[in-house]
């Protein structure tokens, strides 16, 4: 009987450890989010963005658009910027139920621009305000 109690106690400890570890693996990771921001700026310089869509939440929003439309325009938007980013610097961060990172980017022609990136608890980008932009979408196009 003692062995059963001891074994069940050990099993419970393993289960609790596993649950705690699993929850940490799904927790927001600031460094991962910062790396995604850096990859977005690199995508601008390389005029490549399709590989970045994996970091976007299904309800991602940008340039006044949300969801499927925002997901469609993201790679076009990133690759259409005809300016290079010379340097980036994290300006601020705010952690609530989401992580908001604000960066200053020095563009070769446009100069210094602030951009905001908002990440959900799964390190997915849910909102991006890279530059002051508004995209109008017309149905049927």
Coordinates of N, CA and C in Angstrom, one line a residue:
X1 N 0.8 -1.2 0.0 CA 0.0 0.0 0.0 C 0.9 1.3 0.0
X2 N 2.0 1.3 0.8 CA 2.9 2.4 0.8 C 3.5 2.7 -0.5
X3 N 3.9 1.6 -1.2 CA 4.4 1.7 -2.5 C 3.5 2.4 -3.5
X4 N 2.2 2.0 -3.4 CA 1.2 2.6 -4.3 C 1.0 4.1 -4.0
X5 N 1.0 4.5 -2.7 CA 0.9 5.9 -2.4 C 2.2 6.6 -2.8
X6 N 3.3 6.0 -2.6 CA 4.6 6.6 -3.0 C 4.6 6.8 -4.6
X7 N 4.2 5.7 -5.3 CA 4.2 5.8 -6.7 C 3.2 6.8 -7.2
X8 N 2.0 6.9 -6.6 CA 1.0 7.8 -7.1 C 1.4 9.2 -6.8
X9 N 2.2 9.4 -5.7 CA 2.7 10.7 -5.4 C 3.8 11.1 -6.4
X10 N 4.6 10.2 -6.8 CA 5.6 10.4 -7.8 C 4.9 10.7 -9.2
X11 N 3.9 10.0 -9.5 CA 3.1 10.2 -10.7 C 2.5 11.6 -10.7
X12 N 2.0 12.0 -9.6 CA 1.3 13.3 -9.5 C 2.4 14.4 -9.7
X13 N 3.6 14.2 -9.1 CA 4.7 15.2 -9.3 C 5.1 15.3 -10.8
X14 N 5.2 14.2 -11.4 CA 5.5 14.2 -12.9 C 4.4 14.9 -13.7
X15 N 3.2 14.6 -13.4 CA 2.1 15.3 -14.1 C 2.1 16.8 -13.9
X16 N 2.3 17.2 -12.6 CA 2.4 18.6 -12.4 C 3.5 19.3 -13.1
X17 N 4.7 18.6 -13.0 CA 5.9 19.2 -13.7 C 5.6 19.3 -15.2
X18 N 5.0 18.3 -15.8 CA 4.7 18.3 -17.2 C 3.7 19.4 -17.6
X19 N 2.7 19.6 -16.8 CA 1.7 20.6 -17.0 C 2.4 22.0 -16.9
X20 N 3.2 22.2 -15.9 CA 3.9 23.5 -15.7 C 4.8 23.7 -16.9
X21 N 5.6 22.7 -17.4 CA 6.5 22.9 -18.5 C 5.7 23.2 -19.8
X22 N 4.6 22.5 -20.0 CA 3.8 22.7 -21.2 C 3.2 24.1 -21.2
X23 N 2.8 24.6 -20.1 CA 2.3 26.0 -20.1 C 3.4 27.0 -20.3
X24 N 4.6 26.7 -19.9 CA 5.7 27.6 -20.2 C 6.0 27.6 -21.7
X25 N 5.9 26.5 -22.4 CA 6.2 26.4 -23.8 C 5.2 27.2 -24.6
X26 N 4.0 27.5 -24.1 CA 3.0 28.3 -24.8 C 2.9 29.7 -24.3
X27 N 3.7 30.0 -23.3 CA 3.7 31.4 -22.8 C 4.4 32.3 -23.8
X28 N 4.1 33.6 -23.7 CA 4.7 34.6 -24.5 C 6.1 34.7 -24.2
X29 N 6.9 34.8 -25.3 CA 8.4 34.9 -25.1 C 8.8 36.2 -25.8
X30 N 9.2 37.2 -25.0 CA 9.5 38.5 -25.5 C 10.7 38.5 -26.6
X31 N 11.7 37.6 -26.3 CA 12.8 37.5 -27.3 C 12.3 37.0 -28.6
X32 N 11.4 36.0 -28.6 CA 10.8 35.5 -29.9 C 10.1 36.6 -30.6
X33 N 9.4 37.4 -29.9 CA 8.6 38.6 -30.5 C 9.6 39.6 -31.1
X34 N 10.7 39.9 -30.3 CA 11.7 40.8 -30.8 C 12.4 40.3 -32.1
X35 N 12.6 39.0 -32.1 CA 13.2 38.4 -33.3 C 12.3 38.5 -34.5
X36 N 11.0 38.4 -34.3 CA 10.0 38.5 -35.4 C 10.0 39.9 -36.0
X37 N 10.1 40.9 -35.1 CA 10.2 42.3 -35.5 C 11.4 42.5 -36.4
X38 N 12.6 42.0 -35.9 CA 13.8 42.1 -36.7 C 13.7 41.4 -38.0
X39 N 13.0 40.3 -38.1 CA 12.8 39.6 -39.4 C 11.9 40.4 -40.3
X40 N 10.9 41.1 -39.7 CA 10.1 42.0 -40.6 C 10.9 43.1 -41.2
X41 N 11.7 43.7 -40.4 CA 12.6 44.8 -41.0 C 13.6 44.2 -42.0
X42 N 14.1 43.0 -41.8 CA 15.0 42.4 -42.8 C 14.2 42.1 -44.0
X43 N 12.9 41.7 -43.9 CA 12.1 41.4 -45.0 C 11.9 42.6 -45.9
X44 N 11.8 43.8 -45.2 CA 11.7 45.0 -46.0 C 12.9 45.3 -46.8
X45 N 14.1 45.1 -46.2 CA 15.3 45.3 -46.9 C 15.6 44.3 -48.0
X46 N 15.1 43.0 -47.8 CA 15.3 42.0 -48.8 C 14.1 41.9 -49.8
X47 N 13.1 42.7 -49.6 CA 11.9 42.7 -50.4 C 11.2 41.3 -50.5
X48 N 11.3 40.6 -49.3 CA 10.7 39.2 -49.2 C 9.9 39.2 -47.9
X49 N 8.7 38.6 -48.0 CA 7.8 38.6 -46.9 C 7.0 37.3 -46.7
X50 N 6.9 36.5 -47.7 CA 6.1 35.3 -47.6 C 6.5 34.4 -46.4
X51 N 7.7 34.3 -46.1 CA 8.2 33.5 -45.0 C 7.7 34.1 -43.6
X52 N 7.3 35.3 -43.6 CA 6.9 36.0 -42.4 C 5.5 35.8 -42.0
X53 N 4.7 35.3 -43.0 CA 3.2 35.2 -42.7 C 3.0 34.1 -41.6
X54 N 3.9 33.2 -41.4 CA 3.7 32.2 -40.3 C 3.7 32.8 -39.0
X55 N 4.1 34.1 -38.8 CA 4.1 34.7 -37.5 C 2.9 35.6 -37.3
X56 N 2.0 35.6 -38.2 CA 0.8 36.4 -38.1 C -0.4 35.6 -37.5
X57 N -1.1 36.2 -36.6 CA -2.3 35.6 -36.1 C -3.4 35.6 -37.1
X58 N -4.4 34.7 -37.0 CA -5.4 34.6 -38.0 C -6.3 35.9 -38.0
X59 N -6.3 36.6 -36.9 CA -7.1 37.9 -36.8 C -6.1 39.1 -36.8
X60 N -5.0 38.9 -37.5 CA -4.0 40.0 -37.7 C -4.7 41.2 -38.3
X61 N -4.2 42.4 -37.9 CA -4.7 43.6 -38.5 C -3.5 44.6 -38.8
X62 N -3.7 45.3 -39.9 CA -2.7 46.3 -40.3 C -3.3 47.2 -41.4
X63 N -2.9 48.4 -41.4 CA -3.3 49.4 -42.4 C -4.8 49.5 -42.5
X64 N -5.5 49.4 -41.4 CA -7.0 49.6 -41.4 C -7.7 48.3 -41.9
X65 N -7.0 47.2 -42.1 CA -7.6 46.0 -42.5 C -7.4 44.9 -41.4
X66 N -8.3 43.9 -41.4 CA -8.1 42.8 -40.4 C -8.5 41.5 -41.1
X67 N -7.9 40.4 -40.5 CA -8.2 39.0 -40.9 C -7.7 38.7 -42.2
X68 N -8.5 38.0 -43.1 CA -8.0 37.5 -44.4 C -7.4 38.6 -45.2
X69 N -8.0 39.8 -45.3 CA -7.5 40.9 -46.1 C -6.2 41.3 -45.6
X70 N -6.0 41.5 -44.3 CA -4.7 41.9 -43.8 C -3.7 40.9 -44.1
X71 N -4.0 39.6 -43.9 CA -3.1 38.5 -44.2 C -2.6 38.5 -45.7
X72 N -3.5 38.9 -46.6 CA -3.2 39.0 -48.0 C -2.3 40.1 -48.3
X73 N -2.6 41.3 -47.7 CA -1.9 42.5 -48.1 C -0.5 42.6 -47.4
X74 N -0.3 41.9 -46.3 CA 0.9 41.9 -45.5 C 2.2 41.7 -46.4
X75 N 2.3 40.6 -47.2 CA 3.5 40.4 -48.0 C 3.6 41.4 -49.1
X76 N 2.5 41.8 -49.7 CA 2.6 42.8 -50.7 C 3.1 44.2 -50.1
X77 N 2.6 44.5 -49.0 CA 3.0 45.8 -48.3 C 4.5 45.8 -48.0
X78 N 4.9 44.7 -47.4 CA 6.3 44.6 -47.0 C 7.3 44.7 -48.2
X79 N 6.9 43.9 -49.2 CA 7.8 43.9 -50.4 C 7.7 45.2 -51.3
X80 N 6.6 46.0 -51.1 CA 6.5 47.2 -51.9 C 7.2 48.4 -51.3
X81 N 7.6 48.3 -50.1 CA 8.3 49.4 -49.5 C 9.7 49.5 -50.2
X82 N 9.9 50.7 -50.8 CA 11.1 50.8 -51.6 C 12.2 51.6 -50.9
X83 N 12.2 51.4 -49.6 CA 13.2 52.1 -48.8 C 13.9 51.0 -47.9
X84 N 15.2 51.3 -47.6 CA 15.9 50.3 -46.8 C 16.0 50.8 -45.3
X85 N 16.0 49.9 -44.4 CA 16.1 50.1 -43.0 C 17.5 50.0 -42.6
X86 N 18.1 51.2 -42.2 CA 19.5 51.2 -41.8 C 19.7 50.7 -40.4
X87 N 18.8 51.0 -39.5 CA 19.0 50.7 -38.1 C 17.6 50.6 -37.4
X88 N 17.5 49.7 -36.4 CA 16.3 49.7 -35.6 C 16.7 49.7 -34.1
X89 N 15.8 50.3 -33.3 CA 16.0 50.4 -31.9 C 14.7 50.3 -31.2
X90 N 14.6 49.4 -30.2 CA 13.4 49.3 -29.4 C 13.2 50.5 -28.6
X91 N 12.0 51.2 -28.8 CA 11.7 52.4 -28.1 C 11.0 52.2 -26.8
X92 N 10.1 51.2 -26.8 CA 9.3 50.9 -25.6 C 8.7 49.5 -25.7
X93 N 8.2 49.0 -24.5 CA 7.5 47.8 -24.5 C 6.5 47.9 -23.4
X94 N 5.4 47.2 -23.6 CA 4.3 47.1 -22.6 C 3.7 45.7 -22.6
X95 N 3.7 45.1 -21.4 CA 3.2 43.8 -21.2 C 1.9 43.8 -20.5
X96 N 0.8 43.4 -21.1 CA -0.5 43.2 -20.4 C -0.9 41.8 -20.8
X97 N -2.1 41.6 -21.3 CA -2.5 40.3 -21.8 C -1.9 40.1 -23.2
X98 N -1.3 41.2 -23.8 CA -0.6 41.2 -25.0 C 0.8 41.9 -24.8
X99 N 1.7 41.7 -25.7 CA 3.0 42.4 -25.7 C 3.0 43.4 -26.8
X100 N 3.2 44.7 -26.4 CA 3.3 45.7 -27.4 C 4.7 46.2 -27.4
X101 N 5.3 46.2 -28.6 CA 6.7 46.6 -28.8 C 6.6 47.8 -29.7
X102 N 7.3 48.9 -29.4 CA 7.4 50.1 -30.2 C 8.9 50.2 -30.6
X103 N 9.1 50.3 -31.9 CA 10.5 50.5 -32.4 C 10.6 51.8 -33.2
X104 N 11.8 52.3 -33.2 CA 12.2 53.4 -34.0 C 13.1 52.8 -35.1
X105 N 12.7 53.0 -36.3 CA 13.5 52.5 -37.5 C 14.1 53.7 -38.3
X106 N 15.3 53.6 -38.6 CA 15.9 54.6 -39.4 C 15.9 54.1 -40.9
X107 N 15.0 54.7 -41.7 CA 14.9 54.4 -43.1 C 15.9 55.3 -43.8
X108 N 16.4 54.8 -44.9 CA 17.4 55.6 -45.7 C 16.8 56.9 -46.3
X109 N 15.6 56.8 -46.8 CA 15.0 58.0 -47.4 C 13.9 58.6 -46.5
X110 N 13.1 57.8 -45.8 CA 12.0 58.4 -45.0 C 12.5 58.9 -43.7
X111 N 13.7 58.6 -43.2 CA 14.2 59.0 -41.9 C 13.7 58.1 -40.8
X112 N 13.6 58.7 -39.6 CA 13.2 58.0 -38.4 C 11.7 57.8 -38.3
X113 N 11.3 56.6 -38.2 CA 9.8 56.3 -38.1 C 9.6 55.3 -36.9
X114 N 8.5 55.6 -36.1 CA 8.1 54.7 -35.1 C 7.1 53.7 -35.6
X115 N 7.2 52.5 -35.1 CA 6.3 51.4 -35.5 C 5.9 50.6 -34.3
X116 N 4.7 50.2 -34.3 CA 4.1 49.4 -33.2 C 3.8 48.0 -33.7
X117 N 4.2 47.0 -32.8 CA 3.9 45.6 -33.1 C 3.3 45.0 -31.8
X118 N 2.1 44.4 -32.0 CA 1.4 43.8 -30.9 C 1.3 42.3 -31.1
X119 N 1.7 41.6 -30.0 CA 1.7 40.1 -30.1 C 0.8 39.5 -29.1
X120 N 0.2 38.4 -29.5 CA -0.7 37.6 -28.5 C 0.1 36.7 -27.6
X121 N -0.5 36.0 -26.8 CA 0.2 35.1 -25.8 C 0.9 33.9 -26.5
X122 N 0.6 33.7 -27.8 CA 1.3 32.6 -28.5 C 2.4 33.2 -29.5
X123 N 2.9 34.4 -29.2 CA 3.9 35.0 -30.0 C 3.5 35.3 -31.5
X124 N 2.2 35.4 -31.7 CA 1.7 35.7 -33.0 C 1.4 37.2 -33.1
X125 N 1.8 37.8 -34.2 CA 1.6 39.2 -34.4 C 0.1 39.4 -34.7
X126 N -0.6 40.2 -33.8 CA -2.0 40.5 -34.0 C -2.3 41.9 -34.6
X127 N -1.3 42.8 -34.5 CA -1.4 44.1 -35.0 C -0.1 44.7 -35.3
X128 N 0.0 45.4 -36.5 CA 1.2 46.0 -36.9 C 0.9 47.4 -37.5
X129 N 1.5 48.4 -36.9 CA 1.4 49.8 -37.4 C 2.9 50.1 -37.8
X130 N 3.3 49.7 -39.0 CA 4.7 49.9 -39.4 C 4.9 51.4 -39.8
X131 N 4.0 51.9 -40.7 CA 4.1 53.2 -41.1 C 2.7 53.7 -41.2
X132 N 2.4 55.0 -41.2 CA 1.1 55.5 -41.3 C 0.5 55.2 -42.7
X133 N -0.3 54.1 -42.7 CA -0.8 53.6 -44.0 C -2.3 53.2 -43.8
X134 N -3.1 53.4 -44.8 CA -4.5 53.0 -44.8 C -4.7 52.3 -46.2
X135 N -5.1 51.1 -46.2 CA -5.4 50.4 -47.4 C -6.9 50.2 -47.6
X136 N -7.4 50.7 -48.7 CA -8.8 50.6 -49.0 C -9.1 49.3 -49.8
X137 N -10.0 48.5 -49.4 CA -10.3 47.3 -50.1 C -11.7 47.4 -50.7
X138 N -11.8 47.1 -52.0 CA -13.0 47.2 -52.7 C -13.5 45.8 -53.0
X139 N -14.7 45.5 -52.7 CA -15.3 44.1 -53.0 C -15.2 43.9 -54.5
X140 N -14.9 42.6 -54.8 CA -14.9 42.2 -56.2 C -13.5 42.3 -56.8
X141 N -12.6 42.8 -56.1 CA -11.2 42.9 -56.7 C -10.3 42.0 -56.1

